[in-house]
Amino acid sequence: MAKIRGSIVVNIEKCKGCELCMVSCPTGTIAMAKEVNGKGYNYAYPANPELCIGCANCAMVCPDGVITVYKTKI
Amino acid sequence: MIEATGIKEIIKPENLVYRKTKIMTDNILSYCPGCGHGTTHRILAEVIDEEDLQSQTIGVSPVGCSVLLYNYIDVDIQEAAHGRAPAVATAIKRLLPDKFVFTYQGDGDLAAIGTAETIHACNRGENILIIFINNGIYGMTGGQMAPTTLPGMKSSTSPYGRDVKTMGYPLKMTDIVATLPGTYYVTRQSVNTPANVKKTKKAIRKAVQYQKLDKGTCFIEIVSNCPSGWKMTPVQSNKWMEENMFPYYPLGDLKIPEK
Ligand SMILES: Cc1ncc(C[n+]2csc(CCOP(=O)(O)OP(=O)(O)O)c2C)c(N)n1
Ligand code: SF4
Ligand code: SF4
Ligand code: SF4
Ligand SMILES: [Mg+2]
């Protein structure tokens, strides 16, 4: 059976580390980095990229329009 | 652009499902982390993009945190004096009836200093869209009490919580304008979850269609958070909003077109 796989791209420098994407992700793909960006925020990143299903929940709730989402069937 | 990327093989143009619309400029939003203003701007810009209205839109921005709206949404925007956006939008729409005209206002702007303009524009049934961001506080100026602040809610000017005996009750502007014959579509939404973001976007899209049909005032309240003014993390603020704001300001349509 075809499996849906997704992938996100986070524009690290624009992320404000609000964590809203992380709590909206149904698969636990996203975590907050231990490192900070140029503004001093712990940015979001796909810590478990293989779990992403490309549902775009994270991008829907991101106030700063930081996340781009891709999806495919494999 | 410095990026954190997921699985590289999936990142191809043909697999794209979501990317920030170009109607949102690349400027970094001045809003605090997690603030609903950003999300609301984004979906408004998405509707303008999807309806191909960039050159046909004139927005009117308020005084409040979203005063710099013109920096973020790449359409014509007129800044209005505090609370006067519906009056300015009235003039713009009457002079340029083919444009899509909206105001974007906070609760201090719309429900305090601008109460008269709000009510009279709605009562005249001006053919504009009013977007009302209700975060129950004056965010920009340091978290003072607004007419919309909940009973018992602390703010910098109600440090012991709003006492309704001396400070009055939270004003439900959306309920008030829904009673006026001039309003056509009145709804209360939020942008706290993916599902609610989609619903709010749908409401904005409906308002665009109604304005094309010259139906009168459309009014969309968005119950929103102010993590900084409420002194909470963004995630806590959304939870607090769901538990405290939503019971007082229930989400849903207050007035929909008669069939
Ligand atoms: C005539 C006038 N009175 C008062 C102010 C101060 N002031 C600036 S923004 C604001 C209230 C903003 O609150 P709100 O409309 O709720 O917007 P938010 O920042 O919460 O989005 C006030 C009272 C002003 N700029 N002009
Ligand atoms: S697209 Fe969906 S599954 Fe993938 S990171 Fe975003 S919310 Fe999680
Ligand atoms: S929602 Fe956006 S700004 Fe907030 S942490 Fe996630 S990517 Fe960063
Ligand atoms: S003060 Fe409140 S309303 Fe203003 S940007 Fe910050 S969180 Fe948003
Ligand atoms: Mg406010």
Short mmCIF file of C-alpha atoms and ligand atoms in Angstrom, two decimals:
data_model
loop_
_atom_site.label_atom_id
_atom_site.label_comp_id
_atom_site.label_asym_id
_atom_site.label_seq_id
_atom_site.Cartn_x
_atom_site.Cartn_y
_atom_site.Cartn_z
CA MET A 1 0.00 0.00 0.00
CA ALA A 2 1.21 3.51 -0.79
CA LYS A 3 2.47 5.42 2.19
CA ILE A 4 2.15 9.18 2.63
CA ARG A 5 5.44 10.83 3.46
CA GLY A 6 6.01 14.49 4.21
CA SER A 7 8.89 16.84 4.67
CA ILE A 8 9.09 20.35 6.11
CA VAL A 9 11.52 23.18 5.63
CA VAL A 10 11.89 25.64 8.52
CA ASN A 11 13.30 29.09 7.83
CA ILE A 12 15.37 29.09 11.00
CA GLU A 13 16.23 32.76 11.13
CA LYS A 14 12.55 33.83 11.02
CA CYS A 15 11.40 31.34 13.65
CA LYS A 16 10.49 32.87 17.02
CA GLY A 17 10.50 29.62 18.95
CA CYS A 18 6.85 29.89 20.00
CA GLU A 19 6.36 26.09 19.95
CA LEU A 20 2.86 26.32 18.44
CA CYS A 21 3.91 24.15 15.49
CA MET A 22 5.40 21.55 17.80
CA VAL A 23 2.19 21.12 19.83
CA SER A 24 0.05 21.03 16.66
CA CYS A 25 2.06 18.29 14.98
CA PRO A 26 0.17 14.98 15.23
CA THR A 27 3.26 12.84 14.67
CA GLY A 28 5.90 14.34 16.94
CA THR A 29 8.09 15.33 14.00
CA ILE A 30 9.03 18.74 15.37
CA ALA A 31 11.20 19.65 18.35
CA MET A 32 12.87 22.84 19.47
CA ALA A 33 16.59 23.13 18.84
CA LYS A 34 19.00 23.43 21.75
CA GLU A 35 20.86 26.03 19.66
CA VAL A 36 19.44 29.50 19.14
CA ASN A 37 19.08 31.54 15.96
CA GLY A 38 20.38 35.07 15.39
CA LYS A 39 17.52 36.51 17.43
CA GLY A 40 18.19 34.20 20.35
CA TYR A 41 15.22 31.92 19.83
CA ASN A 42 15.38 28.13 20.12
CA TYR A 43 14.04 27.43 16.65
CA ALA A 44 11.78 24.60 15.53
CA TYR A 45 13.24 21.81 13.41
CA PRO A 46 12.17 18.37 12.16
CA ALA A 47 13.81 16.27 14.86
CA ASN A 48 12.11 13.08 13.63
CA PRO A 49 11.80 13.75 9.88
CA GLU A 50 10.78 10.18 9.04
CA LEU A 51 7.53 10.65 11.01
CA CYS A 52 6.24 13.60 8.95
CA ILE A 53 3.05 12.99 6.96
CA GLY A 54 2.92 16.39 5.26
CA CYS A 55 -0.40 17.37 6.88
CA ALA A 56 0.67 21.05 7.11
CA ASN A 57 -0.81 21.50 10.59
CA CYS A 58 2.46 23.09 11.68
CA ALA A 59 2.40 25.59 8.81
CA MET A 60 -1.29 26.43 9.47
CA VAL A 61 -0.61 27.64 13.01
CA CYS A 62 2.80 29.24 12.49
CA PRO A 63 2.24 32.97 13.08
CA ASP A 64 5.42 33.86 11.23
CA GLY A 65 4.93 31.85 8.04
CA VAL A 66 8.20 30.08 8.61
CA ILE A 67 7.33 26.54 7.49
CA THR A 68 7.09 25.11 3.96
CA VAL A 69 5.54 21.66 3.57
CA TYR A 70 6.00 18.93 0.96
CA LYS A 71 4.13 15.66 0.61
CA THR A 72 4.34 12.58 -1.58
CA LYS A 73 3.18 8.97 -1.84
CA ILE A 74 5.82 6.27 -1.81
CA MET B 1 18.02 31.45 3.96
CA ILE B 2 19.24 29.18 6.75
CA GLU B 3 17.00 26.15 6.86
CA ALA B 4 16.27 23.05 8.88
CA THR B 5 14.96 20.48 6.44
CA GLY B 6 13.23 17.13 6.67
CA ILE B 7 13.82 14.31 4.20
CA LYS B 8 15.54 15.90 1.20
CA GLU B 9 14.20 13.54 -1.50
CA ILE B 10 10.62 14.67 -0.81
CA ILE B 11 11.45 18.37 -1.21
CA LYS B 12 10.54 18.89 -4.86
CA PRO B 13 8.30 21.50 -6.49
CA GLU B 14 5.71 18.89 -7.51
CA ASN B 15 5.34 17.79 -3.86
CA LEU B 16 4.74 21.29 -2.47
CA VAL B 17 1.60 21.49 -0.32
CA TYR B 18 2.14 24.69 1.63
CA ARG B 19 4.34 27.74 1.35
CA LYS B 20 3.91 31.29 2.63
CA THR B 21 2.07 33.40 0.06
CA LYS B 22 4.04 36.12 -1.72
CA ILE B 23 1.36 38.62 -0.64
CA MET B 24 3.03 38.36 2.78
CA THR B 25 6.27 40.34 2.47
CA ASP B 26 9.54 38.87 3.70
CA ASN B 27 9.74 41.43 6.51
CA ILE B 28 10.03 39.92 9.96
CA LEU B 29 6.76 40.50 11.81
CA SER B 30 7.07 42.84 14.79
CA TYR B 31 4.73 40.62 16.82
CA CYS B 32 5.74 38.68 19.89
CA PRO B 33 6.34 34.92 19.50
CA GLY B 34 3.07 33.02 19.06
CA CYS B 35 0.85 36.08 18.59
CA GLY B 36 -2.38 35.48 16.64
CA HIS B 37 -1.92 38.71 14.68
CA GLY B 38 0.68 36.96 12.51
CA THR B 39 -1.52 33.97 11.74
CA THR B 40 -4.46 36.22 10.92
CA HIS B 41 -2.35 38.37 8.58
CA ARG B 42 -1.15 35.25 6.84
CA ILE B 43 -4.57 33.79 6.09
CA LEU B 44 -5.96 37.17 5.05
CA ALA B 45 -3.04 37.46 2.61
CA GLU B 46 -3.70 33.91 1.40
CA VAL B 47 -7.33 34.75 0.59
CA ILE B 48 -6.27 37.93 -1.23
CA ASP B 49 -3.80 35.82 -3.21
CA GLU B 50 -6.20 32.96 -3.98
CA GLU B 51 -8.98 35.38 -5.02
CA ASP B 52 -6.46 37.30 -7.16
CA LEU B 53 -7.25 40.59 -5.41
CA GLN B 54 -3.80 42.03 -4.73
CA SER B 55 -4.25 45.07 -6.99
CA GLN B 56 -7.91 45.39 -6.02
CA THR B 57 -7.55 45.52 -2.24
CA ILE B 58 -7.35 48.51 0.09
CA GLY B 59 -6.91 47.77 3.78
CA VAL B 60 -7.24 50.18 6.68
CA SER B 61 -4.94 49.56 9.62
CA PRO B 62 -5.57 50.50 13.25
CA VAL B 63 -3.59 51.88 16.12
CA GLY B 64 -2.39 48.94 18.17
CA CYS B 65 0.17 46.20 17.65
CA SER B 66 -1.01 45.75 14.05
CA VAL B 67 -0.39 49.40 13.17
CA LEU B 68 2.43 48.24 10.86
CA LEU B 69 0.13 46.01 8.79
CA TYR B 70 1.35 47.74 5.61
CA ASN B 71 4.83 46.32 6.23
CA TYR B 72 3.53 42.79 6.05
CA ILE B 73 0.65 42.51 3.60
CA ASP B 74 1.64 43.69 0.15
CA VAL B 75 -1.53 45.58 -0.80
CA ASP B 76 -2.53 49.24 -0.53
CA ILE B 77 -3.06 50.12 3.10
CA GLN B 78 -4.22 53.34 4.71
CA GLU B 79 -3.42 53.95 8.36
CA ALA B 80 -6.34 55.45 10.29
CA ALA B 81 -6.44 57.46 13.50
CA HIS B 82 -7.12 55.31 16.56
CA GLY B 83 -10.54 53.65 16.21
CA ARG B 84 -11.48 55.48 13.03
CA ALA B 85 -10.75 52.70 10.54
CA PRO B 86 -14.44 52.03 9.70
CA ALA B 87 -14.98 55.71 8.92
CA VAL B 88 -11.91 55.80 6.67
CA ALA B 89 -12.97 52.53 5.03
CA THR B 90 -16.44 54.00 4.44
CA ALA B 91 -14.96 56.83 2.41
CA ILE B 92 -12.62 54.55 0.47
CA LYS B 93 -15.36 52.08 -0.45
CA ARG B 94 -17.82 54.79 -1.45
CA LEU B 95 -15.25 56.47 -3.70
CA LEU B 96 -13.81 53.21 -5.08
CA PRO B 97 -16.68 50.73 -4.94
CA ASP B 98 -14.86 48.16 -7.08
CA LYS B 99 -12.09 47.69 -4.53
CA PHE B 100 -12.12 45.04 -1.82
CA VAL B 101 -11.97 47.15 1.35
CA PHE B 102 -11.26 45.81 4.82
CA THR B 103 -10.36 47.19 8.22
CA TYR B 104 -8.14 45.31 10.64
CA GLN B 105 -8.63 46.39 14.26
CA GLY B 106 -7.83 45.36 17.81
CA ASP B 107 -10.30 45.42 20.67
CA GLY B 108 -8.93 48.64 22.13
CA ASP B 109 -9.20 50.25 18.72
CA LEU B 110 -12.60 48.85 17.74
CA ALA B 111 -14.40 48.46 21.07
CA ALA B 112 -13.07 51.38 23.12
CA ILE B 113 -11.97 54.55 21.34
CA GLY B 114 -13.65 53.51 18.07
CA THR B 115 -16.98 52.20 19.39
CA ALA B 116 -18.97 54.93 17.67
CA GLU B 117 -17.30 54.42 14.28
CA THR B 118 -17.78 50.66 14.51
CA ILE B 119 -21.45 50.81 15.39
CA HIS B 120 -22.36 53.51 12.90
CA ALA B 121 -20.48 51.97 9.98
CA CYS B 122 -22.25 48.67 10.71
CA ASN B 123 -25.58 50.45 11.17
CA ARG B 124 -25.16 52.17 7.81
CA GLY B 125 -24.42 48.77 6.33
CA GLU B 126 -21.22 49.96 4.70
CA ASN B 127 -20.09 47.39 2.19
CA ILE B 128 -16.79 46.65 3.92
CA LEU B 129 -15.20 43.81 5.88
CA ILE B 130 -14.26 44.54 9.49
CA ILE B 131 -11.70 42.13 10.96
CA PHE B 132 -11.68 42.42 14.75
CA ILE B 133 -8.79 40.90 16.72
CA ASN B 134 -10.07 40.47 20.26
CA ASN B 135 -7.26 39.64 22.67
CA GLY B 136 -9.00 41.22 25.67
CA ILE B 137 -6.24 43.72 26.29
CA TYR B 138 -4.34 46.72 24.96
CA GLY B 139 -1.35 44.74 23.72
CA MET B 140 0.70 47.51 22.18
CA THR B 141 0.77 49.91 25.09
CA GLY B 142 1.67 47.43 27.81
CA GLY B 143 -1.33 45.27 28.64
CA GLN B 144 -3.89 47.73 29.97
CA MET B 145 -7.50 46.69 30.55
CA ALA B 146 -9.75 46.89 27.50
CA PRO B 147 -13.57 46.93 27.35
CA THR B 148 -13.22 43.25 26.38
CA THR B 149 -11.08 42.20 29.37
CA LEU B 150 -12.75 39.31 31.20
CA PRO B 151 -14.21 39.66 34.72
CA GLY B 152 -11.43 39.01 37.22
CA MET B 153 -8.75 39.16 34.53
CA LYS B 154 -5.56 40.89 35.55
CA SER B 155 -4.06 43.63 33.45
CA SER B 156 -1.63 46.44 34.17
CA THR B 157 -4.57 48.74 34.97
CA SER B 158 -6.61 46.08 36.80
CA PRO B 159 -3.82 44.46 38.83
CA TYR B 160 -6.30 42.77 41.18
CA GLY B 161 -8.46 41.59 38.31
CA ARG B 162 -11.31 43.37 36.54
CA ASP B 163 -14.00 44.23 39.10
CA VAL B 164 -17.21 44.50 37.09
CA LYS B 165 -18.80 46.62 39.81
CA THR B 166 -16.48 49.51 39.15
CA MET B 167 -15.11 48.66 35.72
CA GLY B 168 -18.18 47.32 33.95
CA TYR B 169 -18.66 44.12 32.00
CA PRO B 170 -16.76 42.89 28.96
CA LEU B 171 -18.34 44.38 25.87
CA LYS B 172 -19.51 41.88 23.24
CA MET B 173 -19.21 44.10 20.20
CA THR B 174 -19.87 41.26 17.81
CA ASP B 175 -23.19 40.45 19.47
CA ILE B 176 -24.13 44.12 19.34
CA VAL B 177 -23.37 44.60 15.63
CA ALA B 178 -25.17 41.36 14.79
CA THR B 179 -28.42 43.04 15.92
CA LEU B 180 -28.01 45.88 13.41
CA PRO B 181 -29.84 45.55 10.10
CA GLY B 182 -26.79 46.86 8.21
CA THR B 183 -24.65 43.83 8.95
CA TYR B 184 -24.93 40.89 6.59
CA TYR B 185 -22.50 38.32 7.90
CA VAL B 186 -21.24 38.30 11.49
CA THR B 187 -19.08 35.53 12.86
CA ARG B 188 -16.65 34.80 15.69
CA GLN B 189 -13.62 32.64 14.97
CA SER B 190 -10.13 31.93 16.27
CA VAL B 191 -6.76 30.91 14.83
CA ASN B 192 -5.53 28.70 17.68
CA THR B 193 -5.68 25.32 15.89
CA PRO B 194 -5.22 24.14 12.29
CA ALA B 195 -9.00 23.50 12.03
CA ASN B 196 -9.87 26.96 13.34
CA VAL B 197 -7.35 28.59 11.03
CA LYS B 198 -9.12 26.92 8.10
CA LYS B 199 -12.55 28.03 9.37
CA THR B 200 -11.41 31.62 9.76
CA LYS B 201 -9.98 31.57 6.28
CA LYS B 202 -13.29 30.30 4.95
CA ALA B 203 -15.10 33.12 6.76
CA ILE B 204 -12.80 35.72 5.17
CA ARG B 205 -13.40 34.17 1.77
CA LYS B 206 -17.17 34.38 2.27
CA ALA B 207 -16.89 38.02 3.27
CA VAL B 208 -14.96 38.75 0.06
CA GLN B 209 -17.78 37.20 -1.99
CA TYR B 210 -20.50 39.10 -0.10
CA GLN B 211 -18.67 42.37 -0.63
CA LYS B 212 -18.55 41.70 -4.38
CA LEU B 213 -22.33 41.27 -4.24
CA ASP B 214 -22.73 44.57 -2.33
CA LYS B 215 -24.41 42.91 0.62
CA GLY B 216 -23.39 45.27 3.43
CA THR B 217 -21.07 45.01 6.38
CA CYS B 218 -19.29 41.75 7.12
CA PHE B 219 -17.83 41.49 10.60
CA ILE B 220 -15.36 38.77 11.64
CA GLU B 221 -14.21 38.67 15.24
CA ILE B 222 -11.10 36.61 15.86
CA VAL B 223 -10.66 35.71 19.51
CA SER B 224 -6.89 35.87 19.85
CA ASN B 225 -4.07 35.62 22.33
CA CYS B 226 -1.63 38.15 23.71
CA PRO B 227 1.10 36.05 25.33
CA SER B 228 3.06 39.14 26.37
CA GLY B 229 0.14 41.09 27.82
CA TRP B 230 -1.23 38.01 29.53
CA LYS B 231 2.25 37.10 30.77
CA MET B 232 2.15 33.54 29.49
CA THR B 233 4.02 31.40 27.01
CA PRO B 234 2.30 31.15 23.60
CA VAL B 235 1.18 27.56 24.29
CA GLN B 236 -0.17 28.52 27.74
CA SER B 237 -1.91 31.56 26.27
CA ASN B 238 -3.82 29.45 23.75
CA LYS B 239 -4.90 27.07 26.48
CA TRP B 240 -5.98 29.97 28.71
CA MET B 241 -7.88 31.46 25.80
CA GLU B 242 -9.73 28.20 25.16
CA GLU B 243 -10.64 27.83 28.83
CA ASN B 244 -11.50 31.45 29.64
CA MET B 245 -12.14 33.50 26.50
CA PHE B 246 -14.15 30.95 24.51
CA PRO B 247 -16.88 30.48 27.16
CA TYR B 248 -17.46 34.24 27.24
CA TYR B 249 -16.90 34.78 23.51
CA PRO B 250 -18.21 31.53 21.99
CA LEU B 251 -17.01 30.73 18.49
CA GLY B 252 -19.46 30.43 15.63
CA ASP B 253 -21.72 32.42 13.33
CA LEU B 254 -23.89 35.13 14.89
CA LYS B 255 -25.60 36.18 11.68
CA ILE B 256 -25.63 34.40 8.36
CA PRO B 257 -27.36 35.39 5.13
CA GLU B 258 -31.00 34.36 4.83
CA LYS B 259 -31.57 31.83 2.13
C1 LIG C 1 -5.84 58.88 20.41
C2 LIG C 1 -4.98 57.83 21.03
N1 LIG C 1 -5.29 57.39 22.29
C3 LIG C 1 -4.52 56.42 22.86
C4 LIG C 1 -3.46 55.90 22.20
C5 LIG C 1 -2.62 54.81 22.87
N2 LIG C 1 -2.88 53.50 22.32
C6 LIG C 1 -2.12 52.98 21.35
S1 LIG C 1 -2.57 51.44 20.92
C7 LIG C 1 -3.80 51.44 22.07
C8 LIG C 1 -4.69 50.25 22.28
C9 LIG C 1 -4.32 49.05 21.47
O1 LIG C 1 -5.07 47.94 21.85
P1 LIG C 1 -5.82 47.05 20.81
O2 LIG C 1 -6.61 47.88 19.88
O3 LIG C 1 -6.57 46.04 21.58
O4 LIG C 1 -4.65 46.40 19.93
P2 LIG C 1 -3.61 45.25 20.31
O5 LIG C 1 -2.32 45.97 20.49
O6 LIG C 1 -4.09 44.56 21.53
O7 LIG C 1 -3.64 44.39 19.11
C10 LIG C 1 -3.85 52.65 22.77
C11 LIG C 1 -4.81 52.93 23.83
C12 LIG C 1 -3.18 56.38 20.90
N3 LIG C 1 -2.17 55.92 20.18
N4 LIG C 1 -3.96 57.35 20.35
S1 SF4 C 2 3.49 18.53 8.14
FE1 SF4 C 2 2.23 17.57 9.75
S2 SF4 C 2 3.41 15.76 10.36
FE2 SF4 C 2 4.83 17.06 9.20
S3 SF4 C 2 5.85 18.29 10.76
FE3 SF4 C 2 4.09 19.49 10.06
S4 SF4 C 2 2.45 18.98 11.49
FE4 SF4 C 2 4.04 17.41 11.74
S1 SF4 C 3 5.19 28.03 14.89
FE1 SF4 C 3 6.61 29.05 13.50
S2 SF4 C 3 7.62 30.62 14.73
FE2 SF4 C 3 6.62 29.21 16.16
S3 SF4 C 3 8.22 27.72 16.68
FE3 SF4 C 3 7.10 26.86 14.96
S4 SF4 C 3 8.21 27.55 13.13
FE4 SF4 C 3 8.92 28.79 14.84
S1 SF4 C 4 1.81 42.64 22.76
FE1 SF4 C 4 0.29 41.02 22.55
S2 SF4 C 4 -0.95 41.56 20.73
FE2 SF4 C 4 0.95 42.75 20.67
S3 SF4 C 4 2.35 41.57 19.41
FE3 SF4 C 4 2.77 41.02 21.54
S4 SF4 C 4 1.48 39.24 21.92
FE4 SF4 C 4 0.70 40.20 20.05
MG MG C 5 -6.10 44.09 21.97
#
